[in-house]
PDB file of C-alpha atoms in Angstrom:
ATOM      1  CA  MET J   1      73.431  25.613  96.046  1.00  0.00           C
ATOM      2  CA  ASN J   2      75.118  22.401  97.241  1.00  0.00           C
ATOM      3  CA  LYS J   3      78.527  23.862  96.313  1.00  0.00           C
ATOM      4  CA  ILE J   4      77.873  26.944  98.481  1.00  0.00           C
ATOM      5  CA  ILE J   5      76.871  24.788 101.451  1.00  0.00           C
ATOM      6  CA  LEU J   6      79.960  22.616 100.954  1.00  0.00           C
ATOM      7  CA  ILE J   7      82.240  25.686 100.802  1.00  0.00           C
ATOM      8  CA  ILE J   8      80.681  27.160 103.962  1.00  0.00           C
ATOM      9  CA  LEU J   9      81.016  23.826 105.742  1.00  0.00           C
ATOM     10  CA  VAL J  10      84.689  23.491 104.751  1.00  0.00           C
ATOM     11  CA  LEU J  11      85.456  27.061 105.834  1.00  0.00           C
ATOM     12  CA  PHE J  12      83.651  26.644 109.136  1.00  0.00           C
ATOM     13  CA  THR J  13      85.298  23.307 109.895  1.00  0.00           C
ATOM     14  CA  GLY J  14      88.741  24.737 109.098  1.00  0.00           C
ATOM     15  CA  ASN J  15      88.215  27.760 111.345  1.00  0.00           C
ATOM     16  CA  PHE J  16      86.757  25.685 114.148  1.00  0.00           C
ATOM     17  CA  SER J  17      89.656  23.231 114.264  1.00  0.00           C
ATOM     18  CA  THR J  18      92.187  26.071 114.255  1.00  0.00           C
ATOM     19  CA  PHE J  19      90.367  27.701 117.150  1.00  0.00           C
ATOM     20  CA  ALA J  20      90.088  24.423 119.054  1.00  0.00           C
ATOM     21  CA  ASP J  21      93.856  23.822 118.800  1.00  0.00           C
ATOM     22  CA  ASP J  22      94.542  27.110 120.550  1.00  0.00           C
ATOM     23  CA  HIS J  23      91.825  26.885 123.158  1.00  0.00           C
ATOM     24  CA  LEU J  24      90.701  24.596 125.937  1.00  0.00           C
ATOM     25  CA  ASN J  25      90.186  20.856 126.048  1.00  0.00           C
ATOM     26  CA  LEU J  26      86.437  20.891 126.553  1.00  0.00           C
ATOM     27  CA  LEU J  27      86.064  17.164 126.045  1.00  0.00           C
ATOM     28  CA  SER J  28      87.571  16.457 129.465  1.00  0.00           C
ATOM     29  CA  GLU J  29      85.528  14.672 132.121  1.00  0.00           C
ATOM     30  CA  GLU J  30      86.457  17.455 134.570  1.00  0.00           C
ATOM     31  CA  PHE J  31      84.130  20.402 135.181  1.00  0.00           C
ATOM     32  CA  CYS J  32      85.376  23.450 133.248  1.00  0.00           C
ATOM     33  CA  TYR J  33      83.382  26.668 133.609  1.00  0.00           C
ATOM     34  CA  GLU J  34      84.039  27.477 129.918  1.00  0.00           C
ATOM     35  CA  SER J  35      82.686  24.151 128.644  1.00  0.00           C
ATOM     36  CA  PRO J  36      79.666  24.092 126.312  1.00  0.00           C
ATOM     37  CA  LYS J  37      78.203  21.573 128.812  1.00  0.00           C
ATOM     38  CA  VAL J  38      77.983  24.417 131.350  1.00  0.00           C
ATOM     39  CA  GLN J  39      75.557  27.306 131.409  1.00  0.00           C
ATOM     40  CA  VAL J  40      75.399  30.446 133.549  1.00  0.00           C
ATOM     41  CA  ILE J  41      72.025  31.394 134.999  1.00  0.00           C
ATOM     42  CA  ASP J  42      71.782  34.475 137.231  1.00  0.00           C
ATOM     43  CA  GLY J  43      75.549  34.453 137.725  1.00  0.00           C
ATOM     44  CA  GLN J  44      75.677  30.776 138.766  1.00  0.00           C
ATOM     45  CA  TYR J  45      77.242  27.818 136.930  1.00  0.00           C
ATOM     46  CA  TYR J  46      75.025  24.844 136.083  1.00  0.00           C
ATOM     47  CA  PHE J  47      75.402  21.710 134.025  1.00  0.00           C
ATOM     48  CA  PHE J  48      72.737  21.717 131.314  1.00  0.00           C
ATOM     49  CA  ASN J  49      69.446  20.159 132.413  1.00  0.00           C
ATOM     50  CA  GLN J  50      70.387  20.323 136.123  1.00  0.00           C
ATOM     51  CA  GLU J  51      68.178  22.057 138.668  1.00  0.00           C
ATOM     52  CA  LEU J  52      70.884  22.683 141.273  1.00  0.00           C
ATOM     53  CA  PRO J  53      73.926  24.888 140.655  1.00  0.00           C
ATOM     54  CA  TYR J  54      77.289  23.119 140.436  1.00  0.00           C
ATOM     55  CA  SER J  55      79.471  22.666 143.531  1.00  0.00           C
ATOM     56  CA  GLY J  56      82.941  21.149 143.244  1.00  0.00           C
ATOM     57  CA  GLU J  57      86.303  21.647 141.584  1.00  0.00           C
ATOM     58  CA  ASN J  58      86.799  23.536 138.331  1.00  0.00           C
ATOM     59  CA  LEU J  59      89.689  22.408 136.157  1.00  0.00           C
ATOM     60  CA  CYS J  60      90.194  23.763 132.636  1.00  0.00           C
ATOM     61  CA  VAL J  61      93.100  22.504 130.500  1.00  0.00           C
ATOM     62  CA  TYR J  62      94.591  23.851 127.256  1.00  0.00           C
ATOM     63  CA  SER J  63      93.909  21.380 124.439  1.00  0.00           C
ATOM     64  CA  LYS J  64      97.228  21.763 122.626  1.00  0.00           C
ATOM     65  CA  SER J  65      99.712  21.664 125.513  1.00  0.00           C
ATOM     66  CA  GLY J  66      97.718  19.824 128.204  1.00  0.00           C
ATOM     67  CA  GLN J  67      98.734  22.550 130.632  1.00  0.00           C
ATOM     68  CA  TYR J  68      96.267  23.914 133.182  1.00  0.00           C
ATOM     69  CA  HIS J  69      94.272  27.009 132.247  1.00  0.00           C
ATOM     70  CA  SER J  70      92.342  27.512 135.501  1.00  0.00           C
ATOM     71  CA  LYS J  71      91.791  25.683 138.754  1.00  0.00           C
ATOM     72  CA  GLY J  72      89.537  26.579 141.664  1.00  0.00           C
ATOM     73  CA  GLN J  73      86.420  25.730 143.630  1.00  0.00           C
ATOM     74  CA  ILE J  74      82.802  26.454 142.813  1.00  0.00           C
ATOM     75  CA  LEU J  75      80.273  26.510 145.644  1.00  0.00           C
ATOM     76  CA  ASN J  76      76.554  26.681 144.895  1.00  0.00           C
ATOM     77  CA  GLY J  77      77.318  27.782 141.348  1.00  0.00           C
ATOM     78  CA  LYS J  78      79.724  30.604 142.287  1.00  0.00           C
ATOM     79  CA  ARG J  79      83.497  30.823 142.342  1.00  0.00           C
ATOM     80  CA  GLU J  80      84.813  30.554 145.874  1.00  0.00           C
ATOM     81  CA  GLY J  81      88.243  30.805 147.509  1.00  0.00           C
ATOM     82  CA  TRP J  82      91.568  31.029 145.670  1.00  0.00           C
ATOM     83  CA  TRP J  83      91.723  30.347 141.925  1.00  0.00           C
ATOM     84  CA  SER J  84      94.914  29.933 139.887  1.00  0.00           C
ATOM     85  CA  LEU J  85      95.106  30.853 136.204  1.00  0.00           C
ATOM     86  CA  TRP J  86      97.846  30.086 133.691  1.00  0.00           C
ATOM     87  CA  LEU J  87      98.737  31.309 130.212  1.00  0.00           C
ATOM     88  CA  ASP J  88      99.437  28.583 127.673  1.00  0.00           C
ATOM     89  CA  ASN J  89     103.143  27.725 127.400  1.00  0.00           C
ATOM     90  CA  VAL J  90     104.174  29.950 130.330  1.00  0.00           C
ATOM     91  CA  ALA J  91     105.864  28.100 133.195  1.00  0.00           C
ATOM     92  CA  GLY J  92     104.389  29.907 136.187  1.00  0.00           C
ATOM     93  CA  VAL J  93     100.994  31.005 137.431  1.00  0.00           C
ATOM     94  CA  TRP J  94      99.784  34.082 135.592  1.00  0.00           C
ATOM     95  CA  ARG J  95      97.198  35.193 138.124  1.00  0.00           C
ATOM     96  CA  LYS J  96      95.701  34.178 141.449  1.00  0.00           C
ATOM     97  CA  GLU J  97      92.218  35.360 142.321  1.00  0.00           C
ATOM     98  CA  LYS J  98      90.283  35.119 145.584  1.00  0.00           C
ATOM     99  CA  TYR J  99      86.501  34.970 145.406  1.00  0.00           C
ATOM    100  CA  GLU J 100      84.076  35.553 148.233  1.00  0.00           C
ATOM    101  CA  ASP J 101      80.475  34.545 147.464  1.00  0.00           C
ATOM    102  CA  GLY J 102      81.227  34.676 143.758  1.00  0.00           C
ATOM    103  CA  ASN J 103      82.757  38.163 143.855  1.00  0.00           C
ATOM    104  CA  LEU J 104      86.406  38.912 143.099  1.00  0.00           C
ATOM    105  CA  ALA J 105      87.887  40.177 146.376  1.00  0.00           C
ATOM    106  CA  ARG J 106      91.676  39.962 145.841  1.00  0.00           C
ATOM    107  CA  GLU J 107      94.022  39.170 142.954  1.00  0.00           C
ATOM    108  CA  THR J 108      97.735  38.835 142.351  1.00  0.00           C
ATOM    109  CA  HIS J 109      99.272  39.119 138.868  1.00  0.00           C
ATOM    110  CA  PHE J 110     102.608  37.568 137.878  1.00  0.00           C
ATOM    111  CA  THR J 111     104.801  38.319 134.853  1.00  0.00           C
ATOM    112  CA  TYR J 112     107.857  36.424 133.590  1.00  0.00           C
ATOM    113  CA  PHE J 113     110.869  37.007 131.375  1.00  0.00           C
ATOM    114  CA  ASP J 114     111.205  34.764 128.287  1.00  0.00           C
ATOM    115  CA  SER J 115     113.713  32.708 130.301  1.00  0.00           C
ATOM    116  CA  GLY J 116     110.962  31.793 132.780  1.00  0.00           C
ATOM    117  CA  GLN J 117     112.453  33.929 135.554  1.00  0.00           C
ATOM    118  CA  GLN J 118     109.758  35.846 137.439  1.00  0.00           C
ATOM    119  CA  LYS J 119     109.655  39.550 136.530  1.00  0.00           C
ATOM    120  CA  SER J 120     106.927  40.989 138.789  1.00  0.00           C
ATOM    121  CA  GLU J 121     104.239  40.249 141.341  1.00  0.00           C
ATOM    122  CA  VAL J 122     101.516  42.835 141.960  1.00  0.00           C
ATOM    123  CA  SER J 123      98.420  42.644 144.192  1.00  0.00           C
ATOM    124  CA  TYR J 124      94.979  44.202 144.181  1.00  0.00           C
ATOM    125  CA  LYS J 125      92.118  44.307 146.657  1.00  0.00           C
ATOM    126  CA  LYS J 126      88.730  45.146 145.179  1.00  0.00           C
ATOM    127  CA  SER J 127      90.489  46.339 141.983  1.00  0.00           C
ATOM    128  CA  LYS J 128      92.785  48.790 143.822  1.00  0.00           C
ATOM    129  CA  ALA J 129      96.552  48.382 144.208  1.00  0.00           C
ATOM    130  CA  ASN J 130      97.124  46.849 147.620  1.00  0.00           C
ATOM    131  CA  GLY J 131      99.958  45.177 149.520  1.00  0.00           C
ATOM    132  CA  ASN J 132     103.519  44.621 148.371  1.00  0.00           C
ATOM    133  CA  TRP J 133     104.512  44.824 144.718  1.00  0.00           C
ATOM    134  CA  PHE J 134     107.820  43.194 143.716  1.00  0.00           C
ATOM    135  CA  PHE J 135     109.990  43.626 140.609  1.00  0.00           C
ATOM    136  CA  TRP J 136     113.064  41.532 139.694  1.00  0.00           C
ATOM    137  CA  ASN J 137     115.776  41.611 137.012  1.00  0.00           C
ATOM    138  CA  GLU J 138     116.446  38.719 134.600  1.00  0.00           C
ATOM    139  CA  ASN J 139     118.982  37.222 137.037  1.00  0.00           C
ATOM    140  CA  GLY J 140     116.418  37.078 139.860  1.00  0.00           C
ATOM    141  CA  GLY J 141     117.810  40.065 141.754  1.00  0.00           C
ATOM    142  CA  ALA J 142     115.301  42.406 143.389  1.00  0.00           C
ATOM    143  CA  LEU J 143     114.963  45.753 141.587  1.00  0.00           C
ATOM    144  CA  LYS J 144     112.134  47.432 143.422  1.00  0.00           C
ATOM    145  CA  LYS J 145     109.528  46.898 146.105  1.00  0.00           C
ATOM    146  CA  GLU J 146     106.450  49.085 146.380  1.00  0.00           C
ATOM    147  CA  GLN J 147     103.834  49.042 149.109  1.00  0.00           C
ATOM    148  CA  TYR J 148     100.257  50.124 148.388  1.00  0.00           C
ATOM    149  CA  GLU J 149      97.237  50.736 150.586  1.00  0.00           C
ATOM    150  CA  ASN J 150      93.821  51.283 149.033  1.00  0.00           C
ATOM    151  CA  GLY J 151      95.332  52.220 145.674  1.00  0.00           C
ATOM    152  CA  ASN J 152      97.903  54.667 147.077  1.00  0.00           C
ATOM    153  CA  LEU J 153     101.685  54.195 147.020  1.00  0.00           C
ATOM    154  CA  VAL J 154     102.865  54.250 150.651  1.00  0.00           C
ATOM    155  CA  LYS J 155     106.526  53.186 150.364  1.00  0.00           C
ATOM    156  CA  GLU J 156     109.002  52.488 147.578  1.00  0.00           C
ATOM    157  CA  THR J 157     112.375  50.746 147.901  1.00  0.00           C
ATOM    158  CA  HIS J 158     114.929  50.458 145.051  1.00  0.00           C
ATOM    159  CA  PHE J 159     117.779  47.952 144.897  1.00  0.00           C
ATOM    160  CA  THR J 160     121.020  48.390 142.933  1.00  0.00           C
ATOM    161  CA  TYR J 161     123.861  45.955 142.270  1.00  0.00           C
ATOM    162  CA  PHE J 162     127.581  46.075 141.550  1.00  0.00           C
ATOM    163  CA  ASN J 163     128.884  44.553 138.285  1.00  0.00           C
ATOM    164  CA  ASN J 164     129.699  41.315 140.169  1.00  0.00           C
ATOM    165  CA  GLY J 165     126.003  40.893 141.123  1.00  0.00           C
ATOM    166  CA  GLN J 166     126.453  41.855 144.796  1.00  0.00           C
TER     167      GLN J 166
END
């Protein structure tokens, strides 16, 4: 029986440390909405054993790289204003989100080439394509611009280049 418990403990500890290396630094003194010190009650963030919902800055950091994962404000337990989110080991912002009274109102997604050069920027309003969408080549030259309103493509512009990059 003791051998089984020891084996389970070793397996669990091994899996947990592997997961922790690839996830967030939850030992930080900063408030991180994904921390085990935080609980969600009726859609609001609270520290455990606190009667009032949290208000202040959220900052989550990847444990392995030390790079930011997410940064934004929480007001009365709900996300508020613009939030920035990053993927681990990617140079630029992956997504920006705007919250109004805890609800996602707008978002912009960014993609990058392996070189770090930005590849695209696309925007949504209430989960529908909205605003200008941009696409670039690996050299940073514009390839295409699309304009959306309420999920519908309104205008599309393509860019082409000569061999010399002009």
